Amino acid sequence: MPPTQVLIHGNAKRGTPLMLAAPSVALDLPLRVLVRYDCQGSTRASFHTAAELESAHSLPAATRRWL
């Protein structure tokens, strides 16, 4: 397996209102970014976008400012 790391970032002031609006979003918080080398030696970063989180957890429009 090539070198791989998961970066974890959270902010309670932003995450708490999201979890109050849609408790299932806690499955994706704190935010995680997968950083790895691919087969060609390039660095790749993978993460769920704000739009993906909004859609997956049916977040109300009023919570968009917290993403």
mmCIF file of N, CA and C in Angstrom:
data_model
loop_
_atom_site.group_PDB
_atom_site.id
_atom_site.type_symbol
_atom_site.label_atom_id
_atom_site.label_comp_id
_atom_site.label_asym_id
_atom_site.label_seq_id
_atom_site.Cartn_x
_atom_site.Cartn_y
_atom_site.Cartn_z
ATOM 1 N N MET A 1 0.860 -1.185 0.000
ATOM 2 C CA MET A 1 0.000 0.000 0.000
ATOM 3 C C MET A 1 0.897 1.237 0.000
ATOM 4 N N PRO A 2 0.639 2.171 -0.921
ATOM 5 C CA PRO A 2 1.432 3.399 -0.955
ATOM 6 C C PRO A 2 1.171 4.247 0.290
ATOM 7 N N PRO A 3 2.061 5.215 0.577
ATOM 8 C CA PRO A 3 1.848 6.086 1.730
ATOM 9 C C PRO A 3 0.459 6.735 1.678
ATOM 10 N N THR A 4 -0.229 6.671 2.803
ATOM 11 C CA THR A 4 -1.607 7.161 2.896
ATOM 12 C C THR A 4 -1.820 7.775 4.272
ATOM 13 N N GLN A 5 -2.526 8.889 4.327
ATOM 14 C CA GLN A 5 -2.883 9.504 5.604
ATOM 15 C C GLN A 5 -4.320 9.990 5.548
ATOM 16 N N VAL A 6 -4.959 10.005 6.715
ATOM 17 C CA VAL A 6 -6.289 10.595 6.844
ATOM 18 C C VAL A 6 -6.149 11.809 7.752
ATOM 19 N N LEU A 7 -6.511 12.964 7.231
ATOM 20 C CA LEU A 7 -6.498 14.201 8.006
ATOM 21 C C LEU A 7 -7.899 14.425 8.554
ATOM 22 N N ILE A 8 -7.979 14.781 9.828
ATOM 23 C CA ILE A 8 -9.271 14.981 10.484
ATOM 24 C C ILE A 8 -9.356 16.432 10.942
ATOM 25 N N HIS A 9 -10.466 17.081 10.591
ATOM 26 C CA HIS A 9 -10.658 18.483 10.953
ATOM 27 C C HIS A 9 -12.089 18.680 11.437
ATOM 28 N N GLY A 10 -12.224 19.317 12.579
ATOM 29 C CA GLY A 10 -13.557 19.591 13.100
ATOM 30 C C GLY A 10 -13.621 20.956 13.761
ATOM 31 N N ASN A 11 -14.831 21.468 13.870
ATOM 32 C CA ASN A 11 -15.076 22.750 14.513
ATOM 33 C C ASN A 11 -16.450 22.653 15.166
ATOM 34 N N ALA A 12 -16.474 22.572 16.480
ATOM 35 C CA ALA A 12 -17.735 22.378 17.204
ATOM 36 C C ALA A 12 -18.741 23.499 16.948
ATOM 37 N N LYS A 13 -18.263 24.722 16.759
ATOM 38 C CA LYS A 13 -19.179 25.845 16.520
ATOM 39 C C LYS A 13 -19.915 25.694 15.194
ATOM 40 N N ARG A 14 -19.307 25.008 14.237
ATOM 41 C CA ARG A 14 -19.958 24.800 12.942
ATOM 42 C C ARG A 14 -20.675 23.458 12.886
ATOM 43 N N GLY A 15 -20.107 22.441 13.500
ATOM 44 C CA GLY A 15 -20.693 21.105 13.427
ATOM 45 C C GLY A 15 -21.937 20.919 14.274
ATOM 46 N N THR A 16 -21.982 21.550 15.445
ATOM 47 C CA THR A 16 -23.125 21.364 16.342
ATOM 48 C C THR A 16 -24.439 21.800 15.702
ATOM 49 N N PRO A 17 -24.524 22.989 15.080
ATOM 50 C CA PRO A 17 -25.790 23.357 14.434
ATOM 51 C C PRO A 17 -26.197 22.384 13.329
ATOM 52 N N LEU A 18 -25.209 21.847 12.605
ATOM 53 C CA LEU A 18 -25.519 20.868 11.555
ATOM 54 C C LEU A 18 -26.113 19.605 12.160
ATOM 55 N N MET A 19 -25.506 19.114 13.255
ATOM 56 C CA MET A 19 -26.004 17.889 13.892
ATOM 57 C C MET A 19 -27.369 18.097 14.534
ATOM 58 N N LEU A 20 -27.644 19.304 15.010
ATOM 59 C CA LEU A 20 -28.973 19.594 15.556
ATOM 60 C C LEU A 20 -30.019 19.592 14.445
ATOM 61 N N ALA A 21 -29.647 20.092 13.269
ATOM 62 C CA ALA A 21 -30.581 20.146 12.140
ATOM 63 C C ALA A 21 -30.779 18.780 11.497
ATOM 64 N N ALA A 22 -29.725 17.981 11.447
ATOM 65 C CA ALA A 22 -29.781 16.656 10.803
ATOM 66 C C ALA A 22 -28.810 15.738 11.545
ATOM 67 N N PRO A 23 -29.279 15.030 12.579
ATOM 68 C CA PRO A 23 -28.389 14.207 13.402
ATOM 69 C C PRO A 23 -27.529 13.217 12.613
ATOM 70 N N SER A 24 -27.997 12.747 11.466
ATOM 71 C CA SER A 24 -27.213 11.770 10.699
ATOM 72 C C SER A 24 -25.898 12.346 10.178
ATOM 73 N N VAL A 25 -25.781 13.664 10.119
ATOM 74 C CA VAL A 25 -24.532 14.268 9.642
ATOM 75 C C VAL A 25 -23.375 13.945 10.594
ATOM 76 N N ALA A 26 -23.682 13.535 11.810
ATOM 77 C CA ALA A 26 -22.632 13.138 12.759
ATOM 78 C C ALA A 26 -21.816 11.960 12.230
ATOM 79 N N LEU A 27 -22.379 11.191 11.301
ATOM 80 C CA LEU A 27 -21.631 10.090 10.685
ATOM 81 C C LEU A 27 -20.451 10.602 9.865
ATOM 82 N N ASP A 28 -20.523 11.840 9.389
ATOM 83 C CA ASP A 28 -19.474 12.407 8.545
ATOM 84 C C ASP A 28 -18.674 13.515 9.223
ATOM 85 N N LEU A 29 -18.930 13.758 10.488
ATOM 86 C CA LEU A 29 -18.183 14.782 11.225
ATOM 87 C C LEU A 29 -17.366 14.119 12.329
ATOM 88 N N PRO A 30 -16.176 14.590 12.619
ATOM 89 C CA PRO A 30 -15.483 15.679 11.951
ATOM 90 C C PRO A 30 -15.129 15.309 10.514
ATOM 91 N N LEU A 31 -14.869 16.329 9.730
ATOM 92 C CA LEU A 31 -14.545 16.120 8.319
ATOM 93 C C LEU A 31 -13.223 15.372 8.189
ATOM 94 N N ARG A 32 -13.135 14.526 7.174
ATOM 95 C CA ARG A 32 -11.929 13.740 6.929
ATOM 96 C C ARG A 32 -11.485 13.920 5.476
ATOM 97 N N VAL A 33 -10.181 13.969 5.304
ATOM 98 C CA VAL A 33 -9.584 14.049 3.969
ATOM 99 C C VAL A 33 -8.575 12.913 3.853
ATOM 100 N N LEU A 34 -8.722 12.092 2.830
ATOM 101 C CA LEU A 34 -7.785 11.011 2.552
ATOM 102 C C LEU A 34 -6.720 11.546 1.598
ATOM 103 N N VAL A 35 -5.462 11.492 2.015
ATOM 104 C CA VAL A 35 -4.346 11.939 1.182
ATOM 105 C C VAL A 35 -3.471 10.721 0.913
ATOM 106 N N ARG A 36 -3.212 10.461 -0.385
ATOM 107 C CA ARG A 36 -2.459 9.253 -0.738
ATOM 108 C C ARG A 36 -1.695 9.474 -2.032
ATOM 109 N N TYR A 37 -0.751 8.585 -2.257
ATOM 110 C CA TYR A 37 -0.051 8.530 -3.542
ATOM 111 C C TYR A 37 -0.759 7.514 -4.415
ATOM 112 N N ASP A 38 -0.932 7.845 -5.699
ATOM 113 C CA ASP A 38 -1.518 6.868 -6.621
ATOM 114 C C ASP A 38 -0.404 6.047 -7.272
ATOM 115 N N CYS A 39 -0.757 5.161 -8.175
ATOM 116 C CA CYS A 39 0.207 4.256 -8.822
ATOM 117 C C CYS A 39 1.283 5.002 -9.607
ATOM 118 N N GLN A 40 0.984 6.203 -10.074
ATOM 119 C CA GLN A 40 1.954 6.993 -10.832
ATOM 120 C C GLN A 40 2.810 7.884 -9.930
ATOM 121 N N GLY A 41 2.572 7.837 -8.618
ATOM 122 C CA GLY A 41 3.341 8.649 -7.683
ATOM 123 C C GLY A 41 2.795 10.043 -7.465
ATOM 124 N N SER A 42 1.616 10.334 -8.007
ATOM 125 C CA SER A 42 0.979 11.635 -7.794
ATOM 126 C C SER A 42 0.228 11.628 -6.469
ATOM 127 N N THR A 43 0.156 12.781 -5.844
ATOM 128 C CA THR A 43 -0.590 12.912 -4.598
ATOM 129 C C THR A 43 -2.056 13.153 -4.914
ATOM 130 N N ARG A 44 -2.930 12.444 -4.239
ATOM 131 C CA ARG A 44 -4.380 12.570 -4.423
ATOM 132 C C ARG A 44 -5.027 12.893 -3.078
ATOM 133 N N ALA A 45 -6.010 13.767 -3.099
ATOM 134 C CA ALA A 45 -6.802 14.081 -1.910
ATOM 135 C C ALA A 45 -8.257 13.763 -2.223
ATOM 136 N N SER A 46 -8.903 13.032 -1.334
ATOM 137 C CA SER A 46 -10.308 12.653 -1.525
ATOM 138 C C SER A 46 -11.106 13.083 -0.303
ATOM 139 N N PHE A 47 -12.284 13.645 -0.554
ATOM 140 C CA PHE A 47 -13.153 14.083 0.535
ATOM 141 C C PHE A 47 -14.565 14.247 0.000
ATOM 142 N N HIS A 48 -15.523 14.308 0.910
ATOM 143 C CA HIS A 48 -16.909 14.573 0.533
ATOM 144 C C HIS A 48 -17.094 16.087 0.471
ATOM 145 N N THR A 49 -17.661 16.569 -0.618
ATOM 146 C CA THR A 49 -17.901 18.006 -0.765
ATOM 147 C C THR A 49 -19.086 18.436 0.101
ATOM 148 N N ALA A 50 -19.205 19.738 0.295
ATOM 149 C CA ALA A 50 -20.338 20.273 1.049
ATOM 150 C C ALA A 50 -21.655 19.887 0.387
ATOM 151 N N ALA A 51 -21.700 19.918 -0.944
ATOM 152 C CA ALA A 51 -22.927 19.545 -1.663
ATOM 153 C C ALA A 51 -23.278 18.079 -1.424
ATOM 154 N N GLU A 52 -22.268 17.208 -1.379
ATOM 155 C CA GLU A 52 -22.526 15.791 -1.111
ATOM 156 C C GLU A 52 -23.078 15.589 0.297
ATOM 157 N N LEU A 53 -22.511 16.288 1.273
ATOM 158 C CA LEU A 53 -23.007 16.178 2.648
ATOM 159 C C LEU A 53 -24.437 16.699 2.751
ATOM 160 N N GLU A 54 -24.687 17.831 2.107
ATOM 161 C CA GLU A 54 -26.026 18.430 2.121
ATOM 162 C C GLU A 54 -27.051 17.463 1.544
ATOM 163 N N SER A 55 -26.725 16.845 0.444
ATOM 164 C CA SER A 55 -27.632 15.910 -0.214
ATOM 165 C C SER A 55 -27.802 14.621 0.588
ATOM 166 N N ALA A 56 -26.703 14.060 1.064
ATOM 167 C CA ALA A 56 -26.747 12.777 1.773
ATOM 168 C C ALA A 56 -27.546 12.852 3.068
ATOM 169 N N HIS A 57 -27.538 14.020 3.709
ATOM 170 C CA HIS A 57 -28.186 14.141 5.014
ATOM 171 C C HIS A 57 -29.410 15.050 4.987
ATOM 172 N N SER A 58 -29.861 15.424 3.802
ATOM 173 C CA SER A 58 -31.049 16.278 3.642
ATOM 174 C C SER A 58 -30.982 17.499 4.555
ATOM 175 N N LEU A 59 -29.856 18.182 4.509
ATOM 176 C CA LEU A 59 -29.688 19.359 5.360
ATOM 177 C C LEU A 59 -30.584 20.491 4.875
ATOM 178 N N PRO A 60 -31.257 21.178 5.794
ATOM 179 C CA PRO A 60 -32.100 22.311 5.413
ATOM 180 C C PRO A 60 -31.253 23.441 4.819
ATOM 181 N N ALA A 61 -31.848 24.226 3.957
ATOM 182 C CA ALA A 61 -31.141 25.329 3.297
ATOM 183 C C ALA A 61 -30.514 26.288 4.306
ATOM 184 N N ALA A 62 -31.151 26.471 5.451
ATOM 185 C CA ALA A 62 -30.646 27.406 6.458
ATOM 186 C C ALA A 62 -29.293 26.981 7.024
ATOM 187 N N THR A 63 -28.924 25.720 6.866
ATOM 188 C CA THR A 63 -27.648 25.251 7.420
ATOM 189 C C THR A 63 -26.500 25.377 6.432
ATOM 190 N N ARG A 64 -26.756 25.810 5.216
ATOM 191 C CA ARG A 64 -25.700 25.889 4.198
ATOM 192 C C ARG A 64 -24.530 26.762 4.642
ATOM 193 N N ARG A 65 -24.825 27.798 5.403
ATOM 194 C CA ARG A 65 -23.747 28.698 5.835
ATOM 195 C C ARG A 65 -22.767 28.017 6.774
ATOM 196 N N TRP A 66 -23.158 26.889 7.371
ATOM 197 C CA TRP A 66 -22.274 26.174 8.296
ATOM 198 C C TRP A 66 -21.355 25.198 7.578
ATOM 199 N N LEU A 67 -21.616 24.908 6.300
ATOM 200 C CA LEU A 67 -20.768 23.952 5.571
ATOM 201 C C LEU A 67 -19.533 24.613 5.012
#
